[in-house]
CSV table of C-alpha atoms in Angstrom, one decimal:
chain,number,residue,atom,x,y,z
A,1050,MET,CA,-29.8,-15.3,16.1
A,1051,ALA,CA,-26.7,-15.8,14.0
A,1052,THR,CA,-24.9,-12.5,13.1
A,1053,VAL,CA,-23.0,-12.1,9.9
A,1054,VAL,CA,-19.8,-10.2,10.3
A,1055,ARG,CA,-19.1,-8.2,7.1
A,1056,MET,CA,-16.0,-6.7,5.5
A,1057,PRO,CA,-15.7,-3.3,7.0
A,1058,SER,CA,-14.7,-0.1,5.3
A,1059,VAL,CA,-11.4,0.3,7.1
A,1060,LEU,CA,-9.8,2.7,4.7
A,1061,ALA,CA,-11.3,5.6,2.8
A,1062,GLY,CA,-11.6,4.8,-0.9
A,1063,ALA,CA,-10.9,1.0,-0.5
A,1064,THR,CA,-13.4,-1.2,-2.3
A,1065,GLU,CA,-12.0,-4.6,-1.0
A,1066,ALA,CA,-9.7,-6.1,1.5
A,1067,ALA,CA,-8.1,-9.5,2.0
A,1068,ILE,CA,-7.8,-11.6,5.1
A,1069,ALA,CA,-4.2,-11.4,6.2
A,1070,SER,CA,-4.7,-13.6,9.3
A,1071,TRP,CA,-7.5,-14.7,11.5
A,1072,LEU,CA,-7.0,-13.9,15.2
A,1073,VAL,CA,-9.9,-16.2,16.2
A,1074,ALA,CA,-11.1,-19.7,15.3
A,1075,PRO,CA,-14.5,-21.4,15.2
A,1076,GLY,CA,-15.7,-22.0,18.7
A,1077,ASP,CA,-14.0,-19.0,20.2
A,1078,THR,CA,-16.1,-16.7,22.3
A,1079,VAL,CA,-15.7,-13.0,21.5
A,1080,THR,CA,-16.9,-9.8,23.1
A,1081,VAL,CA,-17.2,-6.3,21.7
A,1082,GLY,CA,-13.7,-5.1,20.9
A,1083,THR,CA,-12.1,-8.6,20.6
A,1084,PRO,CA,-9.6,-8.5,17.6
A,1085,LEU,CA,-11.1,-10.8,14.9
A,1086,ALA,CA,-8.7,-10.5,12.0
A,1087,GLU,CA,-6.0,-8.6,10.3
A,1088,LEU,CA,-7.2,-7.1,7.1
A,1089,GLU,CA,-4.9,-6.2,4.2
A,1090,THR,CA,-6.1,-3.0,2.6
A,1091,GLU,CA,-4.7,-1.1,-0.2
A,1092,LYS,CA,-1.8,0.3,1.8
A,1093,ALA,CA,-1.7,-1.2,5.2
A,1094,LEU,CA,-2.5,-4.1,7.5
A,1095,VAL,CA,-5.5,-3.1,9.7
A,1096,GLU,CA,-6.7,-5.0,12.8
A,1097,TYR,CA,-10.5,-5.4,12.9
A,1098,ALA,CA,-12.3,-5.9,16.2
A,1099,ALA,CA,-15.7,-7.5,16.9
A,1100,GLU,CA,-18.6,-5.0,17.0
A,1101,GLU,CA,-20.9,-7.6,18.6
A,1102,ALA,CA,-20.5,-10.5,21.1
A,1103,GLY,CA,-21.0,-14.2,20.3
A,1104,VAL,CA,-19.3,-17.4,19.4
A,1105,VAL,CA,-17.4,-17.8,16.2
A,1106,GLY,CA,-19.6,-20.2,14.2
A,1107,ARG,CA,-17.8,-20.0,10.8
A,1108,LEU,CA,-15.0,-18.2,9.0
A,1109,VAL,CA,-16.4,-17.5,5.6
A,1110,LEU,CA,-13.2,-16.2,4.0
A,1111,ALA,CA,-9.9,-18.1,4.3
A,1112,VAL,CA,-6.5,-16.4,4.9
A,1113,GLY,CA,-5.5,-14.8,1.6
A,1114,ASP,CA,-9.0,-14.5,0.2
A,1115,ALA,CA,-10.3,-11.1,-0.7
A,1116,GLY,CA,-13.8,-9.7,-0.3
A,1117,GLY,CA,-15.6,-6.5,-1.2
A,1118,ILE,CA,-16.7,-4.0,1.4
A,1119,GLY,CA,-19.9,-5.5,2.9
A,1120,ASP,CA,-19.2,-9.1,2.0
A,1121,PRO,CA,-19.6,-11.7,4.7
A,1122,ILE,CA,-16.3,-12.7,6.3
A,1123,ALA,CA,-17.5,-14.6,9.4
A,1124,VAL,CA,-20.6,-15.6,11.4
A,1125,LEU,CA,-21.2,-15.2,15.1
A,1126,VAL,CA,-23.7,-17.5,16.8
A,1127,SER,CA,-25.2,-18.3,20.2
A,1128,PRO,CA,-24.2,-21.7,21.8
A,1129,ALA,CA,-27.5,-23.3,20.7
A,1130,GLU,CA,-27.3,-22.4,17.0
A,1131,THR,CA,-26.2,-24.9,14.3
A,1132,ASP,CA,-24.7,-25.0,10.8
A,1133,ALA,CA,-28.3,-24.7,9.5
A,1134,ASP,CA,-28.7,-21.4,11.3
A,1135,ILE,CA,-25.4,-20.2,9.8
A,1136,ASP,CA,-26.4,-21.2,6.3
A,1137,ALA,CA,-29.7,-19.4,6.8
A,1138,ALA,CA,-27.9,-16.2,8.0
A,1139,LEU,CA,-25.7,-16.3,4.9
A,1140,GLY,CA,-28.7,-17.0,2.7
A,1141,GLN,CA,-27.5,-20.4,1.7
A,1142,PRO,CA,-29.7,-23.5,1.3
A,1143,PRO,CA,-29.1,-26.2,3.9
A,1144,ALA,CA,-26.9,-29.1,2.6
A,1145,VAL,CA,-29.3,-32.0,3.1
A,1146,VAL,CA,-28.3,-34.2,0.2
A,1147,THR,CA,-24.8,-35.0,-0.8
A,1148,PRO,CA,-24.6,-35.3,-4.6
A,1149,ALA,CA,-22.9,-38.3,-6.0
A,1150,ALA,CA,-19.3,-37.8,-6.8
A,1151,PRO,CA,-18.5,-37.4,-10.5
A,1152,PRO,CA,-16.2,-39.9,-12.0
A,1153,PRO,CA,-12.5,-39.1,-11.8
A,1154,SER,CA,-12.3,-38.4,-15.5
A,1155,ALA,CA,-14.9,-35.7,-15.1
A,1156,VAL,CA,-13.1,-34.2,-12.1
A,1157,PHE,CA,-9.5,-34.0,-13.0
A,1158,ALA,CA,-8.2,-32.6,-16.2
A,1159,ALA,CA,-11.8,-31.9,-17.3
A,1160,PRO,CA,-12.5,-29.3,-20.0
A,1161,ALA,CA,-13.1,-25.8,-18.6
A,1162,SER,CA,-16.6,-24.7,-18.0
A,1163,ASN,CA,-18.1,-22.1,-20.3
A,1164,GLY,CA,-19.9,-20.5,-17.4
A,1165,ARG,CA,-18.3,-17.9,-15.1
A,1166,ILE,CA,-17.0,-19.4,-11.9
A,1167,PHE,CA,-16.4,-17.2,-8.9
A,1168,ALA,CA,-13.3,-18.2,-6.9
A,1169,SER,CA,-10.5,-16.5,-5.1
A,1170,PRO,CA,-7.1,-16.2,-6.9
A,1171,LEU,CA,-5.6,-18.6,-4.3
A,1172,VAL,CA,-8.2,-21.2,-5.0
A,1173,ARG,CA,-7.7,-20.9,-8.8
A,1174,LYS,CA,-4.0,-21.3,-8.3
A,1175,VAL,CA,-4.2,-24.4,-6.2
A,1176,ALA,CA,-6.9,-25.9,-8.4
A,1177,GLY,CA,-4.7,-25.4,-11.4
A,1178,GLU,CA,-1.8,-27.1,-9.7
A,1179,LYS,CA,-4.0,-30.0,-8.7
A,1180,GLY,CA,-5.8,-30.3,-12.0
A,1181,VAL,CA,-9.2,-29.7,-10.6
A,1182,ASP,CA,-12.1,-28.4,-12.6
A,1183,LEU,CA,-13.7,-25.7,-10.4
A,1184,ALA,CA,-17.0,-26.3,-12.1
A,1185,ALA,CA,-17.3,-29.6,-10.2
A,1186,ILE,CA,-17.2,-27.7,-6.8
A,1187,THR,CA,-20.1,-26.1,-5.1
A,1188,GLY,CA,-19.0,-22.8,-3.5
A,1189,THR,CA,-20.1,-21.9,0.1
A,1190,GLY,CA,-18.7,-18.3,0.0
A,1191,PRO,CA,-20.6,-15.1,-0.7
A,1192,ASN,CA,-22.8,-15.5,-3.8
A,1193,GLY,CA,-21.7,-19.0,-4.3
A,1194,ARG,CA,-18.0,-18.1,-4.4
A,1195,ILE,CA,-15.6,-21.0,-4.1
A,1196,VAL,CA,-13.3,-20.5,-1.1
A,1197,ARG,CA,-10.3,-22.5,0.1
A,1198,ARG,CA,-12.4,-24.5,2.5
A,1199,ASP,CA,-14.5,-25.8,-0.4
A,1200,LEU,CA,-11.5,-26.8,-2.4
A,1201,GLU,CA,-9.9,-28.6,0.6
A,1202,ARG,CA,-13.1,-30.6,1.2
A,1203,PHE,CA,-13.3,-31.5,-2.5
A,1204,LEU,CA,-9.7,-32.7,-2.6
A,1205,ALA,CA,-10.2,-34.7,0.6
A,1206,ALA,CA,-13.2,-36.5,-1.0
A,1207,HIS,CA,-11.5,-37.0,-4.4
A,1208,PRO,CA,-7.9,-37.8,-4.0
A,1209,ALA,CA,-6.0,-37.4,-7.3
A,1210,ALA,CA,-4.8,-40.5,-9.1
A,1211,PRO,CA,-1.0,-40.5,-9.6
A,1212,ALA,CA,-0.1,-39.0,-12.9
A,1213,PRO,CA,1.7,-41.1,-15.4
A,1214,ALA,CA,5.4,-40.5,-15.8
A,1215,PRO,CA,6.0,-38.1,-18.8
A,1216,VAL,CA,7.6,-39.7,-21.8
A,1217,PRO,CA,10.7,-37.7,-22.7
A,1218,SER,CA,10.8,-36.3,-26.2
A,1219,PRO,CA,14.3,-35.9,-27.5
A,1220,ALA,CA,13.2,-33.6,-30.2
A,1221,ALA,CA,11.3,-31.2,-27.9
A,1222,ALA,CA,12.9,-27.9,-27.3
A,1223,PRO,CA,13.3,-26.8,-23.6
A,1224,VAL,CA,10.5,-24.5,-22.4
A,1225,ALA,CA,11.2,-21.9,-19.8
A,1226,SER,CA,8.9,-22.3,-16.8
A,1227,THR,CA,6.7,-19.5,-15.6
A,1228,ARG,CA,4.5,-18.9,-12.5
A,1229,LEU,CA,1.6,-16.6,-11.7
A,1230,ILE,CA,2.0,-14.3,-8.7
A,1231,PRO,CA,-1.5,-13.2,-7.8
A,1232,HIS,CA,-2.0,-9.5,-7.3
A,1233,THR,CA,-2.4,-8.3,-3.7
A,1234,PRO,CA,-5.0,-5.6,-2.9
A,1235,MET,CA,-2.1,-3.2,-2.3
A,1236,ARG,CA,-0.6,-3.9,-5.8
A,1237,ARG,CA,-4.0,-3.5,-7.4
A,1238,ALA,CA,-4.5,-0.2,-5.6
A,1239,ILE,CA,-1.1,1.1,-6.6
A,1240,ALA,CA,-1.8,0.2,-10.3
A,1241,ARG,CA,-5.2,1.8,-10.2
A,1242,ARG,CA,-4.2,5.0,-8.4
A,1243,LEU,CA,-1.0,5.6,-10.5
A,1244,THR,CA,-2.9,5.0,-13.7
A,1245,GLU,CA,-5.6,7.4,-12.7
A,1246,SER,CA,-3.0,10.0,-11.7
A,1247,LYS,CA,-1.1,9.9,-15.0
A,1248,ALA,CA,-4.4,9.8,-17.0
A,1249,THR,CA,-6.2,12.6,-15.2
A,1250,VAL,CA,-3.5,14.9,-13.6
A,1251,PRO,CA,-1.6,17.1,-16.0
A,1252,HIS,CA,2.0,16.6,-14.8
A,1253,PHE,CA,4.9,18.9,-15.5
A,1254,TYR,CA,8.5,18.6,-14.1
A,1255,LEU,CA,11.2,20.9,-12.8
A,1256,THR,CA,14.7,19.8,-11.8
A,1257,THR,CA,17.2,21.5,-9.5
A,1258,GLU,CA,20.8,20.7,-8.4
A,1259,CYS,CA,21.5,21.3,-4.8
A,1260,VAL,CA,25.1,21.5,-3.4
A,1261,VAL,CA,24.8,19.7,-0.1
A,1262,ASP,CA,28.4,19.8,1.3
A,1263,ASP,CA,27.2,22.1,4.1
A,1264,LEU,CA,24.3,19.9,4.8
A,1265,LEU,CA,26.5,16.8,5.1
A,1266,ALA,CA,28.8,18.5,7.4
A,1267,LEU,CA,26.0,19.8,9.6
A,1268,ARG,CA,24.4,16.3,9.7
A,1269,GLY,CA,27.7,14.9,11.0
A,1270,GLN,CA,27.7,17.5,13.8
A,1271,VAL,CA,24.0,16.9,14.6
A,1272,ASN,CA,24.5,13.2,14.8
A,1273,GLU,CA,27.3,13.6,17.4
A,1274,ALA,CA,24.8,15.1,19.8
A,1275,SER,CA,21.4,14.0,18.6
A,1276,PRO,CA,19.6,11.2,20.6
A,1277,VAL,CA,18.4,9.8,17.2
A,1278,LYS,CA,20.3,9.5,14.0
A,1279,VAL,CA,19.3,12.1,11.4
A,1280,SER,CA,19.3,11.2,7.7
A,1281,VAL,CA,19.7,13.4,4.7
A,1282,ASN,CA,16.1,12.7,4.0
A,1283,ASP,CA,15.1,14.3,7.3
A,1284,PHE,CA,16.9,17.5,6.2
A,1285,VAL,CA,15.0,17.3,2.9
A,1286,ILE,CA,11.7,17.0,4.8
A,1287,MET,CA,12.6,20.1,6.8
A,1288,ALA,CA,13.6,22.0,3.7
A,1289,VAL,CA,10.3,21.1,2.0
A,1290,ALA,CA,8.3,22.4,5.0
A,1291,ALA,CA,10.4,25.6,5.1
A,1292,ALA,CA,9.9,26.2,1.4
A,1293,PHE,CA,6.1,26.1,1.9
A,1294,GLY,CA,6.6,28.7,4.6
A,1295,ASP,CA,8.5,30.8,2.1
A,1296,VAL,CA,6.0,30.3,-0.7
A,1297,PRO,CA,2.7,29.5,1.1
A,1298,GLU,CA,0.6,30.0,-2.1
A,1299,ALA,CA,2.1,26.8,-3.4
A,1300,ASN,CA,0.6,24.8,-0.5
A,1301,VAL,CA,-2.7,24.1,-2.3
A,1302,THR,CA,-4.5,21.1,-3.8
A,1303,TRP,CA,-7.0,21.0,-6.6
A,1304,SER,CA,-10.7,20.3,-6.3
A,1305,ASP,CA,-13.6,20.8,-8.7
A,1306,GLU,CA,-15.0,23.6,-6.5
A,1307,GLY,CA,-11.8,25.5,-6.1
A,1308,LEU,CA,-8.2,25.4,-4.7
A,1309,ILE,CA,-7.9,24.1,-1.2
A,1310,ALA,CA,-5.3,26.1,0.7
A,1311,HIS,CA,-3.5,24.3,3.5
A,1312,ASP,CA,-2.3,26.1,6.7
A,1313,GLY,CA,0.0,23.3,7.8
A,1314,VAL,CA,2.4,21.0,6.0
A,1315,ASP,CA,1.6,17.2,6.1
A,1316,ILE,CA,4.2,15.3,4.2
A,1317,SER,CA,3.8,11.8,2.8
A,1318,ILE,CA,7.1,9.9,2.8
A,1319,ALA,CA,7.4,7.0,0.2
A,1320,VAL,CA,8.5,3.7,1.8
A,1321,ALA,CA,9.3,0.7,-0.2
A,1322,THR,CA,7.9,-2.6,1.2
A,1323,ASP,CA,7.7,-6.2,0.0
A,1324,GLY,CA,4.1,-5.6,-1.0
A,1325,GLY,CA,4.6,-2.2,-2.8
A,1326,LEU,CA,5.0,1.5,-2.1
A,1327,VAL,CA,3.4,2.8,1.1
A,1328,THR,CA,3.2,6.5,1.9
A,1329,PRO,CA,2.7,7.2,5.7
A,1330,VAL,CA,2.2,10.8,6.6
A,1331,LEU,CA,4.3,13.1,8.9
A,1332,ARG,CA,1.8,15.6,10.3
A,1333,SER,CA,2.5,19.3,10.9
A,1334,VAL,CA,6.1,19.1,9.8
A,1335,ASP,CA,6.4,22.8,9.9
A,1336,GLY,CA,6.1,22.8,13.7
A,1337,LYS,CA,8.6,19.9,14.4
A,1338,ARG,CA,12.2,19.8,15.3
A,1339,LEU,CA,14.7,17.9,13.2
A,1340,SER,CA,15.2,15.1,15.8
A,1341,GLY,CA,11.4,14.8,16.2
A,1342,ILE,CA,11.1,14.4,12.4
A,1343,ALA,CA,13.9,11.8,12.3
A,1344,ARG,CA,12.3,9.8,15.2
A,1345,GLU,CA,8.8,9.8,13.7
A,1346,ALA,CA,10.0,9.1,10.1
A,1347,GLN,CA,12.0,6.0,11.3
A,1348,ASP,CA,9.0,4.8,13.3
A,1349,LEU,CA,6.6,5.2,10.4
A,1350,ALA,CA,9.0,3.5,7.9
A,1351,ALA,CA,9.6,0.5,10.2
A,1352,ARG,CA,5.9,0.0,10.8
A,1353,ALA,CA,5.2,0.4,7.1
A,1354,ARG,CA,7.6,-2.4,6.3
A,1355,GLY,CA,6.1,-4.5,9.0
A,1356,LYS,CA,2.5,-3.8,7.8
A,1357,ARG,CA,1.6,-2.3,11.1
A,1358,LEU,CA,0.4,1.2,10.1
A,1359,HIS,CA,-3.0,2.5,11.2
A,1360,ALA,CA,-5.5,3.7,8.6
A,1361,HIS,CA,-5.2,7.4,9.7
A,1362,GLU,CA,-1.4,7.3,9.3
A,1363,ILE,CA,-1.6,6.7,5.6
A,1364,GLU,CA,-4.5,9.1,4.7
A,1365,GLY,CA,-4.3,12.8,3.9
A,1366,GLY,CA,-1.0,14.5,3.3
A,1367,THR,CA,-0.4,17.7,1.3
A,1368,PHE,CA,2.8,16.8,-0.5
A,1369,SER,CA,5.0,13.7,-1.0
A,1370,ILE,CA,8.7,13.0,-1.0
A,1371,SER,CA,10.2,9.9,-2.8
A,1372,ASN,CA,13.9,9.3,-2.2
A,1373,LEU,CA,15.8,6.7,-4.2
A,1374,GLY,CA,19.2,8.2,-3.6
A,1375,MET,CA,20.2,5.3,-1.3
A,1376,TYR,CA,20.0,3.0,-4.3
A,1377,GLY,CA,22.4,5.2,-6.3
A,1378,THR,CA,19.7,6.6,-8.6
A,1379,LEU,CA,20.9,10.0,-9.8
A,1380,GLU,CA,17.6,11.5,-11.0
A,1381,PHE,CA,14.0,10.4,-11.6
A,1382,SER,CA,10.5,11.7,-12.0
A,1383,ALA,CA,7.8,10.6,-9.6
A,1384,ILE,CA,4.0,10.3,-10.2
A,1385,ILE,CA,1.8,12.6,-8.1
A,1386,ASN,CA,-0.3,11.0,-5.4
A,1387,PRO,CA,-3.8,12.5,-5.8
A,1388,PRO,CA,-5.3,14.7,-4.5
A,1389,GLN,CA,-1.9,16.2,-3.7
A,1390,SER,CA,-0.4,18.7,-6.1
A,1391,GLY,CA,3.2,17.8,-6.0
A,1392,ILE,CA,5.9,15.2,-5.2
A,1393,LEU,CA,9.6,15.7,-4.9
A,1394,ALA,CA,11.9,12.9,-6.3
A,1395,VAL,CA,15.3,12.9,-4.6
A,1396,GLY,CA,18.4,11.4,-6.1
A,1397,ALA,CA,21.8,10.4,-4.8
A,1398,ALA,CA,24.3,12.9,-3.6
A,1399,ARG,CA,27.4,12.6,-5.8
A,1400,GLN,CA,30.6,14.6,-6.1
A,1401,GLN,CA,30.9,16.4,-9.5
A,1402,PRO,CA,32.7,19.4,-10.9
A,1403,VAL,CA,30.9,22.8,-10.4
A,1404,VAL,CA,31.7,26.4,-11.1
A,1405,ILE,CA,31.9,28.6,-8.0
A,1406,ASP,CA,32.6,32.3,-8.4
A,1407,GLY,CA,34.2,31.6,-11.8
A,1408,SER,CA,36.4,28.8,-10.6
A,1409,LEU,CA,36.1,25.1,-11.1
A,1410,ALA,CA,35.7,23.1,-7.9
A,1411,ALA,CA,34.5,19.7,-6.7
A,1412,ALA,CA,31.2,19.6,-4.8
A,1413,THR,CA,28.6,17.1,-3.6
A,1414,VAL,CA,25.5,17.6,-5.7
A,1415,MET,CA,22.0,16.2,-5.3
A,1416,ARG,CA,19.4,16.4,-8.0
A,1417,CYS,CA,15.8,16.8,-7.1
A,1418,THR,CA,12.9,16.7,-9.5
A,1419,LEU,CA,9.5,18.3,-8.7
A,1420,SER,CA,6.4,16.8,-10.3
A,1421,VAL,CA,3.5,19.4,-10.3
A,1422,ASP,CA,-0.2,19.3,-10.9
A,1423,HIS,CA,-0.6,22.1,-13.5
A,1424,ARG,CA,-4.3,22.5,-12.7
A,1425,ALA,CA,-3.4,23.9,-9.2
A,1426,ILE,CA,0.1,25.3,-9.6
A,1427,ASP,CA,1.5,27.2,-12.6
A,1428,GLY,CA,5.1,27.0,-13.8
A,1429,ALA,CA,6.4,30.3,-12.3
A,1430,LEU,CA,4.9,29.5,-8.9
A,1431,ALA,CA,6.4,26.0,-8.9
A,1432,ALA,CA,9.8,27.5,-9.9
A,1433,ARG,CA,9.7,29.9,-7.0
A,1434,TRP,CA,8.9,27.1,-4.6
A,1435,LEU,CA,11.7,24.9,-6.0
A,1436,ALA,CA,14.2,27.8,-5.7
A,1437,ALA,CA,13.1,28.3,-2.1
A,1438,PHE,CA,13.6,24.6,-1.4
A,1439,THR,CA,17.1,24.7,-3.0
A,1440,THR,CA,18.1,27.7,-0.9
A,1441,ARG,CA,16.9,26.0,2.3
A,1442,LEU,CA,18.7,22.7,1.5
A,1443,GLN,CA,21.9,24.4,0.6
A,1444,HIS,CA,21.8,26.5,3.8
A,1445,PRO,CA,20.4,24.0,6.2
A,1446,LEU,CA,21.0,26.1,9.3
A,1447,THR,CA,18.2,28.3,8.2
A,1448,THR,CA,15.7,25.5,8.7
A,1449,LEU,CA,17.0,24.9,12.3
A,1450,ILE,CA,16.9,28.5,13.5
């Protein structure tokens, strides 16, 4: 009997995912555990493996198409089963009569239908470019959705007539061209989560200036002996963990039932990728050495940019760090990543005049802004934590002892 493969819930909180790539093709035989597809979720690319054995009878969603959790994405069959069995498994009527093709005038450049048409963003984009009225296409996707396969079949059966050459209008003013870039699931998720955060989490902000000349000197010494290159951000991560050790009552997150106190420090590090911001998590930072933090952070960042993170590596986290100093940004405020209670925004380290023991001197200063969830942490507690962080960062040897 044909088996419908449905979009899995591969990431907590995700409501949909897109097919990034198919790892099988119709006719391939798969066993339990055979990788079927790479699914693009809100924050990562996740490989999905077969949960049953069979032969791939049909790929319901094309590469780039998105589907909700539970929607059909493929059908597995036995060797004796046919397209009719696949249609029956998907709840679709068998295609026994091919309707007469509408005249070209009704197909191309036809007025838009008043009814709602279900189609993927990619299909709508291509149809718009080809001048195809989607109302003339019968969808074979879930709930009659028009997928790329339907559009390709339609275009093959109805080749477009060459468009007449446009007549230039000397009086017409030049019009700037535009193009639509469809939202990816990751971009939609970022928009949704950040909007929810700003709308529901009462943010307040505290800024500190850290003199980091000692840190930069120590970093140079460490990198002469370390098997892995250590960045300024690695010292920031260590200082954050040490500050939570100094002020453990700040290591909490909000819930409707009460404050959740965390024994360890799991830090989400913001990584900019082509698709948007990804926040892989460094676990138990308070128990790691500096070189271990550097090695793990580099690995997570590289795999985040390559969309090769696993779901468990981007879930959880008790605190976040976002560093834009490498872009020359001096200071900024970041949006909290719920359900966390805080995020530290790190700016560039720049030389500037400072007063030391009553005398003017030049020092390398780095501004850091702490965004705090006021429901979980009050101003005085946040100020104590930020002071502890500043002390740790300005005296980096204390985080290594």
